[in-house]
PDB file of C-alpha atoms and ligand atoms in Angstrom:
ATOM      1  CA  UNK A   1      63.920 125.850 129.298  1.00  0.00           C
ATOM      2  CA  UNK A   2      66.640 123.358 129.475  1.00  0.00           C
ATOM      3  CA  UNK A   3      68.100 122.152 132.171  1.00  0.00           C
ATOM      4  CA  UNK A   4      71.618 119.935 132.784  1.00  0.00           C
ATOM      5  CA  UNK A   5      69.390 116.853 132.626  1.00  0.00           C
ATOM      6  CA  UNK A   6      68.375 118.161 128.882  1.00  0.00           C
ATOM      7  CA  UNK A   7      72.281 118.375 128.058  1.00  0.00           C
ATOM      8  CA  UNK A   8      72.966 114.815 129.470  1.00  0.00           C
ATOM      9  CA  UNK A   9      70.068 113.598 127.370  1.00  0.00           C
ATOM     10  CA  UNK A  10      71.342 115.469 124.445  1.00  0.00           C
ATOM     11  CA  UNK A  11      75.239 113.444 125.190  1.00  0.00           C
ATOM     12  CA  UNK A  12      73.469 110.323 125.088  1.00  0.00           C
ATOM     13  CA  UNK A  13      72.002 110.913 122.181  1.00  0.00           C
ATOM     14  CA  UNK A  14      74.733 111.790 120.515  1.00  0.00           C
ATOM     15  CA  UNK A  15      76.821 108.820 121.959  1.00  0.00           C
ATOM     16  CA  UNK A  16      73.944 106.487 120.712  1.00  0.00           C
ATOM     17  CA  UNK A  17      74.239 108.148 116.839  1.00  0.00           C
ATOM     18  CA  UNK A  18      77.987 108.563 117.187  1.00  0.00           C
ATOM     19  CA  UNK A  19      77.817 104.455 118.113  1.00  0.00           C
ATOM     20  CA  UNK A  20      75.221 103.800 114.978  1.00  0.00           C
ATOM     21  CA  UNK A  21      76.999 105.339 112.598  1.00  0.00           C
ATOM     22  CA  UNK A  22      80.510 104.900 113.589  1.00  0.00           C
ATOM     23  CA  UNK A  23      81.070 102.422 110.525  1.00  0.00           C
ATOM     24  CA  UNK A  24      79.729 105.149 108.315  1.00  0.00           C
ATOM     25  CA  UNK A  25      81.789 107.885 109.415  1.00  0.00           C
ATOM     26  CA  UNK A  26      84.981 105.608 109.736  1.00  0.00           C
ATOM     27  CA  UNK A  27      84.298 104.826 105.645  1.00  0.00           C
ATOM     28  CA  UNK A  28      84.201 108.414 104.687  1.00  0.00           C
ATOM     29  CA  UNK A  29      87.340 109.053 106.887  1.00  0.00           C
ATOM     30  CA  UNK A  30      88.994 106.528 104.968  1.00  0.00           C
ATOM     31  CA  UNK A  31      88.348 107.882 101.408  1.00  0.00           C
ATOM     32  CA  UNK A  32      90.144 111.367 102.346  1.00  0.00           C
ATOM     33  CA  UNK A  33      91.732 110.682 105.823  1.00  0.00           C
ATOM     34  CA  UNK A  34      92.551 107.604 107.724  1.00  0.00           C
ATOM     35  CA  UNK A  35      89.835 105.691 108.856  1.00  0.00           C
ATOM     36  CA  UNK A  36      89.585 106.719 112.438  1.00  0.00           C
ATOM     37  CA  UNK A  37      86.840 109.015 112.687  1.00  0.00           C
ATOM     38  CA  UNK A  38      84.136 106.564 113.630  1.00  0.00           C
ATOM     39  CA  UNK A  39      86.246 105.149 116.274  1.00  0.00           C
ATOM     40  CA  UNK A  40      87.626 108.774 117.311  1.00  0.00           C
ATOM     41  CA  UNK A  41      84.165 109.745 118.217  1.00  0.00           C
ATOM     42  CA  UNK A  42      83.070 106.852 119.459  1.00  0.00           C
ATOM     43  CA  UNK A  43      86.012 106.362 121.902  1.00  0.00           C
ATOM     44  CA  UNK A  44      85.602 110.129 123.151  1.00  0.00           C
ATOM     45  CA  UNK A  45      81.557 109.772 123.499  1.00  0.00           C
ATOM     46  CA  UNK A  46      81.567 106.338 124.951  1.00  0.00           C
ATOM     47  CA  UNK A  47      84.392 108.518 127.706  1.00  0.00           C
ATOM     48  CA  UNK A  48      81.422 111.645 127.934  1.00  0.00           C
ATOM     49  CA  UNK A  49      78.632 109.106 128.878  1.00  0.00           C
ATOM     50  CA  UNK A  50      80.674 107.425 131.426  1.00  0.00           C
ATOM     51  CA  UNK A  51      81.589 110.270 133.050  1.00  0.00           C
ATOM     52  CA  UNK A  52      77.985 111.888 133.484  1.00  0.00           C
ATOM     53  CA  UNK A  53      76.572 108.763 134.420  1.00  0.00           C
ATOM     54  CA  UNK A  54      79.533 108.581 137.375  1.00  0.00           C
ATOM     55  CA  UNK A  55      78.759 112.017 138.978  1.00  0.00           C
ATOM     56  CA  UNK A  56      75.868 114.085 136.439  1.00  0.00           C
ATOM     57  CA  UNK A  57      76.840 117.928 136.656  1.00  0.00           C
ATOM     58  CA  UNK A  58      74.024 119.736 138.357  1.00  0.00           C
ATOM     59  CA  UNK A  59      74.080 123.074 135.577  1.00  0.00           C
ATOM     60  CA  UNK A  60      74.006 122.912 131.570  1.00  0.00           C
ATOM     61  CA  UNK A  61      77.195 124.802 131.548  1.00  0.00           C
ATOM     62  CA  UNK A  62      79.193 122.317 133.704  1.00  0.00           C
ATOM     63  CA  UNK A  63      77.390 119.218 132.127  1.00  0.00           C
ATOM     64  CA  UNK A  64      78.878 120.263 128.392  1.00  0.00           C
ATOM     65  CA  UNK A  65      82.288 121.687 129.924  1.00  0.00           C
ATOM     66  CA  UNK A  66      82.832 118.086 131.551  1.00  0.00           C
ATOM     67  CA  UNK A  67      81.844 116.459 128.030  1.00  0.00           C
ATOM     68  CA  UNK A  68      84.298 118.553 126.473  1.00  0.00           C
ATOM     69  CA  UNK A  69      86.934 117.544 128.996  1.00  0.00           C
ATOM     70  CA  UNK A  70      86.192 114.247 128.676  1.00  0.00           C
ATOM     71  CA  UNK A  71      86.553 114.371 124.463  1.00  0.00           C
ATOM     72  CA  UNK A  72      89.835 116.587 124.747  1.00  0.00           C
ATOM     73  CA  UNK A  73      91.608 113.720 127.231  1.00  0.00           C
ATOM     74  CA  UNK A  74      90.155 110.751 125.512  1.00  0.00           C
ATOM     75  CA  UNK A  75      90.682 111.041 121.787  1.00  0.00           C
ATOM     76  CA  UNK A  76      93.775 111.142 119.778  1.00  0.00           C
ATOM     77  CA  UNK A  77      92.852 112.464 116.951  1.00  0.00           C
ATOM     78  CA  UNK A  78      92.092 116.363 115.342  1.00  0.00           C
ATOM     79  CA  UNK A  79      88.681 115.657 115.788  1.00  0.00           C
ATOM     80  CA  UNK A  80      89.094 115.465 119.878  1.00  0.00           C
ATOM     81  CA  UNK A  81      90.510 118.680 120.864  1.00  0.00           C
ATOM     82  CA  UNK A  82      88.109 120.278 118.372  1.00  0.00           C
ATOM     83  CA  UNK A  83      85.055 119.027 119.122  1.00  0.00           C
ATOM     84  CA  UNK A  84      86.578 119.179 123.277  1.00  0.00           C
ATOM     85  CA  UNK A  85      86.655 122.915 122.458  1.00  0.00           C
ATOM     86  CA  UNK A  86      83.717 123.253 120.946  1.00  0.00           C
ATOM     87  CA  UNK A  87      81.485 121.954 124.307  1.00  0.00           C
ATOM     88  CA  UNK A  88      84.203 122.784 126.556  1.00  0.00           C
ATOM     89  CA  UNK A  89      83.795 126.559 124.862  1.00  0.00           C
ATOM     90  CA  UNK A  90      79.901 126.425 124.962  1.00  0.00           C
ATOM     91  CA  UNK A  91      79.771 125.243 128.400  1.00  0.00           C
ATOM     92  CA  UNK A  92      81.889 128.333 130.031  1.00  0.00           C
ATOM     93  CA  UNK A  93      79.796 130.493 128.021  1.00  0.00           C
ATOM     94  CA  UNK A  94      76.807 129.165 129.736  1.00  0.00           C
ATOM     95  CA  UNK A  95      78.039 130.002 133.210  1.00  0.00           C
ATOM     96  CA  UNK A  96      76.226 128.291 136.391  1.00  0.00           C
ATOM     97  CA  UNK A  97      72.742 128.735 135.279  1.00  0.00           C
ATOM     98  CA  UNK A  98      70.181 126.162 136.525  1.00  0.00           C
ATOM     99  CA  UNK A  99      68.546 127.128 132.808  1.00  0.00           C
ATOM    100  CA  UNK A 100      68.806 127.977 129.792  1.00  0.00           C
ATOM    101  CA  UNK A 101      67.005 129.022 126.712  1.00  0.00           C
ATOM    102  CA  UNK A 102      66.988 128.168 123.141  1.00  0.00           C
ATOM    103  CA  UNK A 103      68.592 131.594 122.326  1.00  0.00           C
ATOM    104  CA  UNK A 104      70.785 131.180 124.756  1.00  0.00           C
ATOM    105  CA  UNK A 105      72.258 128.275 123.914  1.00  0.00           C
ATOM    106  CA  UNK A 106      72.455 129.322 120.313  1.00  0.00           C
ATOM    107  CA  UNK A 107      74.658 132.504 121.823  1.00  0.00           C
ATOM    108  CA  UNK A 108      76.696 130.172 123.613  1.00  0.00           C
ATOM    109  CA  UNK A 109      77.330 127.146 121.005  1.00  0.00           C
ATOM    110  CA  UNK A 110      78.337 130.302 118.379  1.00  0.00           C
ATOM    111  CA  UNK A 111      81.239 131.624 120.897  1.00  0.00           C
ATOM    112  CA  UNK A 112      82.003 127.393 121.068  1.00  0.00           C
ATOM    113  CA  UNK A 113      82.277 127.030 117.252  1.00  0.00           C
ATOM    114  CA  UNK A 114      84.364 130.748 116.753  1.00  0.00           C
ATOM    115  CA  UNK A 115      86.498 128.626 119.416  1.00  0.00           C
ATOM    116  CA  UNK A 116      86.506 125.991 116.931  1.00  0.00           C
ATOM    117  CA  UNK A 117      87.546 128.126 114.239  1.00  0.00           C
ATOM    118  CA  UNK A 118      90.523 129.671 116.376  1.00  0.00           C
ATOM    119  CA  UNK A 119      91.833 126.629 117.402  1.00  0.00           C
ATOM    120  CA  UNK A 120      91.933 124.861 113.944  1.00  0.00           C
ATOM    121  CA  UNK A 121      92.331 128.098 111.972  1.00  0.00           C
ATOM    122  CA  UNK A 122      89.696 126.646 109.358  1.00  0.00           C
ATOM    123  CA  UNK A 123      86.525 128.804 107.932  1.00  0.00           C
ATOM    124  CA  UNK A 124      83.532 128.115 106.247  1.00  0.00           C
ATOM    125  CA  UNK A 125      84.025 126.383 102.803  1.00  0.00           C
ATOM    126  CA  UNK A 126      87.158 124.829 104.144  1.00  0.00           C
ATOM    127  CA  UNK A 127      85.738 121.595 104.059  1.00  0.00           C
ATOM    128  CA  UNK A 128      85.531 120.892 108.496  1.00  0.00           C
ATOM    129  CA  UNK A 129      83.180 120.247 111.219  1.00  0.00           C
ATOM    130  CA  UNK A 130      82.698 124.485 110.581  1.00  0.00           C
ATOM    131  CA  UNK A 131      80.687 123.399 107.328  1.00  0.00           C
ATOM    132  CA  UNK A 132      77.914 122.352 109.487  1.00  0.00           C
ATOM    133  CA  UNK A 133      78.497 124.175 112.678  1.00  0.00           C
ATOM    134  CA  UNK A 134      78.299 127.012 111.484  1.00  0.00           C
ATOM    135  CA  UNK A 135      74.884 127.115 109.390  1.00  0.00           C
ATOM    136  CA  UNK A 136      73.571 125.553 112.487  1.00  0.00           C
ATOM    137  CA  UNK A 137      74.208 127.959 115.089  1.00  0.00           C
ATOM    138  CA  UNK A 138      72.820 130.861 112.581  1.00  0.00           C
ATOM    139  CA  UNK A 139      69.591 128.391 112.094  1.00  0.00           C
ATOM    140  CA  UNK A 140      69.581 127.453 116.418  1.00  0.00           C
ATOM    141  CA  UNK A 141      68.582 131.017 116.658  1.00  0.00           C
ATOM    142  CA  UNK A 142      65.296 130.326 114.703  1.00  0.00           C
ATOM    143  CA  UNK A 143      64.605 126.346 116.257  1.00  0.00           C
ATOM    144  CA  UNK A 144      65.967 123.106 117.014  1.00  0.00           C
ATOM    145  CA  UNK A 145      64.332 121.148 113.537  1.00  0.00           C
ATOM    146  CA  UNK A 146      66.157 124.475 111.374  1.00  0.00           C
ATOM    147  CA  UNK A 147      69.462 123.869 113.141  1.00  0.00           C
ATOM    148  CA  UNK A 148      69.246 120.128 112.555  1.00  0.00           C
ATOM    149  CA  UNK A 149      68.471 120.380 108.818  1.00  0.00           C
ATOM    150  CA  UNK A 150      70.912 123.128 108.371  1.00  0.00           C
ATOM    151  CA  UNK A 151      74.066 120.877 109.730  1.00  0.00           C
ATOM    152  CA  UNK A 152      72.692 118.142 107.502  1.00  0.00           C
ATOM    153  CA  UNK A 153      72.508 120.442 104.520  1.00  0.00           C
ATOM    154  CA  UNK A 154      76.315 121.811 105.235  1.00  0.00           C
ATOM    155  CA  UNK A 155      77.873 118.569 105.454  1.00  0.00           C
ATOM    156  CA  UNK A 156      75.941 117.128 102.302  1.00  0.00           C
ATOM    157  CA  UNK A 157      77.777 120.796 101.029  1.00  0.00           C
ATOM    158  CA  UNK A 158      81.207 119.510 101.646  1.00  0.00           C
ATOM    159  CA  UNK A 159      81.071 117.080  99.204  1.00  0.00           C
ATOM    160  CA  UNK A 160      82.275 119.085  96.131  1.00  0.00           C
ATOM    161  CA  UNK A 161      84.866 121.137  98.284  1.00  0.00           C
ATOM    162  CA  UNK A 162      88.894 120.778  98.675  1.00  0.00           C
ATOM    163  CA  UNK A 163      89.890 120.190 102.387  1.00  0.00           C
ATOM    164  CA  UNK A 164      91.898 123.045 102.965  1.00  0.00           C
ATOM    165  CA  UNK A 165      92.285 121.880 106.530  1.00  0.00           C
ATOM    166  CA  UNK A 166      93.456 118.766 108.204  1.00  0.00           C
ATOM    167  CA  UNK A 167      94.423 115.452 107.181  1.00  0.00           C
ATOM    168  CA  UNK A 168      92.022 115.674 104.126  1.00  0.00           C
ATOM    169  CA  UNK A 169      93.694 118.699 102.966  1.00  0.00           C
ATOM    170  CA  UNK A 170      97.148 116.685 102.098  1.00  0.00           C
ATOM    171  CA  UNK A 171      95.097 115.294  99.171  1.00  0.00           C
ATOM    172  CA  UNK A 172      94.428 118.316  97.927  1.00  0.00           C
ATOM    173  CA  UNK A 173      91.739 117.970  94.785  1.00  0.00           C
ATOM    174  CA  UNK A 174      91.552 114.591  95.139  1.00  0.00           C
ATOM    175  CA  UNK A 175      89.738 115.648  98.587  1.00  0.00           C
ATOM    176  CA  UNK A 176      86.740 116.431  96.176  1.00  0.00           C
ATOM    177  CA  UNK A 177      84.002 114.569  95.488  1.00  0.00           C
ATOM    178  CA  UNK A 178      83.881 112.959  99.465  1.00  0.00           C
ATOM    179  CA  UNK A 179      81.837 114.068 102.395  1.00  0.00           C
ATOM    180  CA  UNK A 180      83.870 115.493 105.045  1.00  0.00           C
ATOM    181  CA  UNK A 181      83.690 113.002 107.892  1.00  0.00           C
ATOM    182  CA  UNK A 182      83.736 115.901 110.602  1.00  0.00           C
ATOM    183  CA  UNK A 183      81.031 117.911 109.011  1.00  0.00           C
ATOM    184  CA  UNK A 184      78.852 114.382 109.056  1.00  0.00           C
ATOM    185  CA  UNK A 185      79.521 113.458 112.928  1.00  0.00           C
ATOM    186  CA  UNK A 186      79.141 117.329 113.215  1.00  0.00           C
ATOM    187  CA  UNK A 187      75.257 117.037 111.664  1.00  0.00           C
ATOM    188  CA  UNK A 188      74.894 114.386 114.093  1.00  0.00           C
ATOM    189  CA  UNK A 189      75.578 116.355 117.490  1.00  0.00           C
ATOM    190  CA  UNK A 190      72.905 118.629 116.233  1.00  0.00           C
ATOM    191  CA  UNK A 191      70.793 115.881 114.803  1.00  0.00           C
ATOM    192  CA  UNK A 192      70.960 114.469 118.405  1.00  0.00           C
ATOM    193  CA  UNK A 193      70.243 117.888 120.186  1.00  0.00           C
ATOM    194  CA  UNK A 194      66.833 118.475 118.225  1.00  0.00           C
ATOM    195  CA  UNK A 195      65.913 114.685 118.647  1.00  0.00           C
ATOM    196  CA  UNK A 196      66.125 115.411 122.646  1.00  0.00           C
ATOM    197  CA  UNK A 197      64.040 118.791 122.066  1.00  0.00           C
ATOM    198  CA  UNK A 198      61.420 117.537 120.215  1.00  0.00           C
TER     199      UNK A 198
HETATM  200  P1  LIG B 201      92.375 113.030 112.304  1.00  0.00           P
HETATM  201  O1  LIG B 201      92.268 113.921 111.113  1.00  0.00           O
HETATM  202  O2  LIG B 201      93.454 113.457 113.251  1.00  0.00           O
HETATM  203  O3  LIG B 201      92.476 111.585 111.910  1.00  0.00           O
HETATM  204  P2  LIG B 201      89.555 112.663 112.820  1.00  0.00           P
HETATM  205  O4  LIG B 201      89.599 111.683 111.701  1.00  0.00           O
HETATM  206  O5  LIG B 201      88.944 112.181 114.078  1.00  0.00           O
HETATM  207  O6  LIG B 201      91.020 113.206 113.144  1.00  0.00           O
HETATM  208  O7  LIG B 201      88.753 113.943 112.382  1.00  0.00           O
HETATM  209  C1  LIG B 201      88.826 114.472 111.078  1.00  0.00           C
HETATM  210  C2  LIG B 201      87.871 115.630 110.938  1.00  0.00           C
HETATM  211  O8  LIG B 201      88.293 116.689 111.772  1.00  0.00           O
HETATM  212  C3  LIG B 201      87.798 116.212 109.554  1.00  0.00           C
HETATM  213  O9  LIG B 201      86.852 115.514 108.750  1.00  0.00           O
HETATM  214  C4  LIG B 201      87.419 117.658 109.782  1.00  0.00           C
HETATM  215  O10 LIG B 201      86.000 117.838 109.770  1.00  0.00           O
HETATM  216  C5  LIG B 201      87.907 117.917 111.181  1.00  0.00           C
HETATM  217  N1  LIG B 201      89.065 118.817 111.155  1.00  0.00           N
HETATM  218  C6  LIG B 201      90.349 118.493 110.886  1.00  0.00           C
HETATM  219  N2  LIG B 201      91.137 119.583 110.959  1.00  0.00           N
HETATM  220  C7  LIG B 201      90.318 120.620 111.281  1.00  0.00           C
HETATM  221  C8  LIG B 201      90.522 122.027 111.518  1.00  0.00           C
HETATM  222  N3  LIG B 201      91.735 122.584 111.445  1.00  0.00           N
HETATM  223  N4  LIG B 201      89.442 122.783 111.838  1.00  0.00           N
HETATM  224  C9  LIG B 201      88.218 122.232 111.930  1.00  0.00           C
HETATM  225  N5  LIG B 201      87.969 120.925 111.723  1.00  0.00           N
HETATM  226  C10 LIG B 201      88.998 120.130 111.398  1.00  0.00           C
HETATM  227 MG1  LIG B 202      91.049 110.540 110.872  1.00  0.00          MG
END
């Protein structure tokens, strides 16, 4: 079962990736965007590990609501209120259990990433964050190591796409041919939760 300490491990983790390969992400933002997606994230995660080391929620729900909080106030860009959603949305869904299950948290991260969807309007194939969200919630249901390659498989699965969405989508075709940035730091949130399962 995991518990709010699991979801503050699984924050860290990501903070730690999000800090490791902010460079990365900040050079493929920069190729179809502008070059602030490394420092986006790592702003809003650097905010999410504060604020759980000040005062750590005591239930899984309010630990990933509070992250989400923390992303939505603390980061400028699309990327903030998205990805703010996306926990903020997970963690409601979650409730006040002391617990919670693999499926369960599958459940809950889908209703976050349909929140995703409804905020930015963007499907699958649009080339977003929803290119490897989505294959990873439908692979959560199965385990943590199928989720993690899944997210890595649908951002690798951007690259040949037109941005239909977001900054990226002002450049139209010449949007193909470039990982998505999202759908990277995306694979890494997932990347980080099986990491913390394993
Ligand atoms: P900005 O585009 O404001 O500079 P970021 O660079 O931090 O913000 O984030 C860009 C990423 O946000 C994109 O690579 C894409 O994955 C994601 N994104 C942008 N617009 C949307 C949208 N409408 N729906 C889902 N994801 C989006
Ligand atoms: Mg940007």
């Amino acid at each position: 079962m995991l518990d709010a300490a699991f979801m503050c491990r699984w924050m860290y983790a990501t903070a730690a990736a999000v800090d490791r390969e902010a460079a990365r992400l900040t050079e493929l933002d920069s190729a179809i965007g502008d070059a602030d997606h490394g420092a986006n994230l790592k702003r809003g995660f650097t905010a999410v590990a504060a604020a759980l080391d000040k005062e750590p929620p005591p239930t899984p729900g309010a630990v990933l609501a509070l992250a989400g909080r923390q992303l939505i106030s603390s980061v400028g860009g699309a990327s903030g209120p998205l990805y703010g959603t996306l926990l903020r949305r997970t963690g409601k869904e979650l409730g006040d259990a002391a617990e919670v299950d693999r499926a369960g948290l599958a459940e809950a991260l889908g209703a976050g990433v349909a929140a995703v969807a409804q905020l930015g309007g963007a499907a699958a194939g649009d080339k977003t964050m929803l290119d490897a969200l989505l294959p990873a919630v439908e692979a959560l249901g199965r385990s943590f190591t199928e989720a993690a390659e899944a997210a890595e498989a649908g951002a690798l699965a951007t690259v040949p796409l037109r941005a239909r969405k977001g900054r990226a989508s002002y450049l139209g075709e010449r949007s193909e041919g470039h990982q998505d940035p999202g759908a990277t730091s995306a694979a890494l949130l997932i990347a980080a939760l099986g990491e913390v399962a394993a």
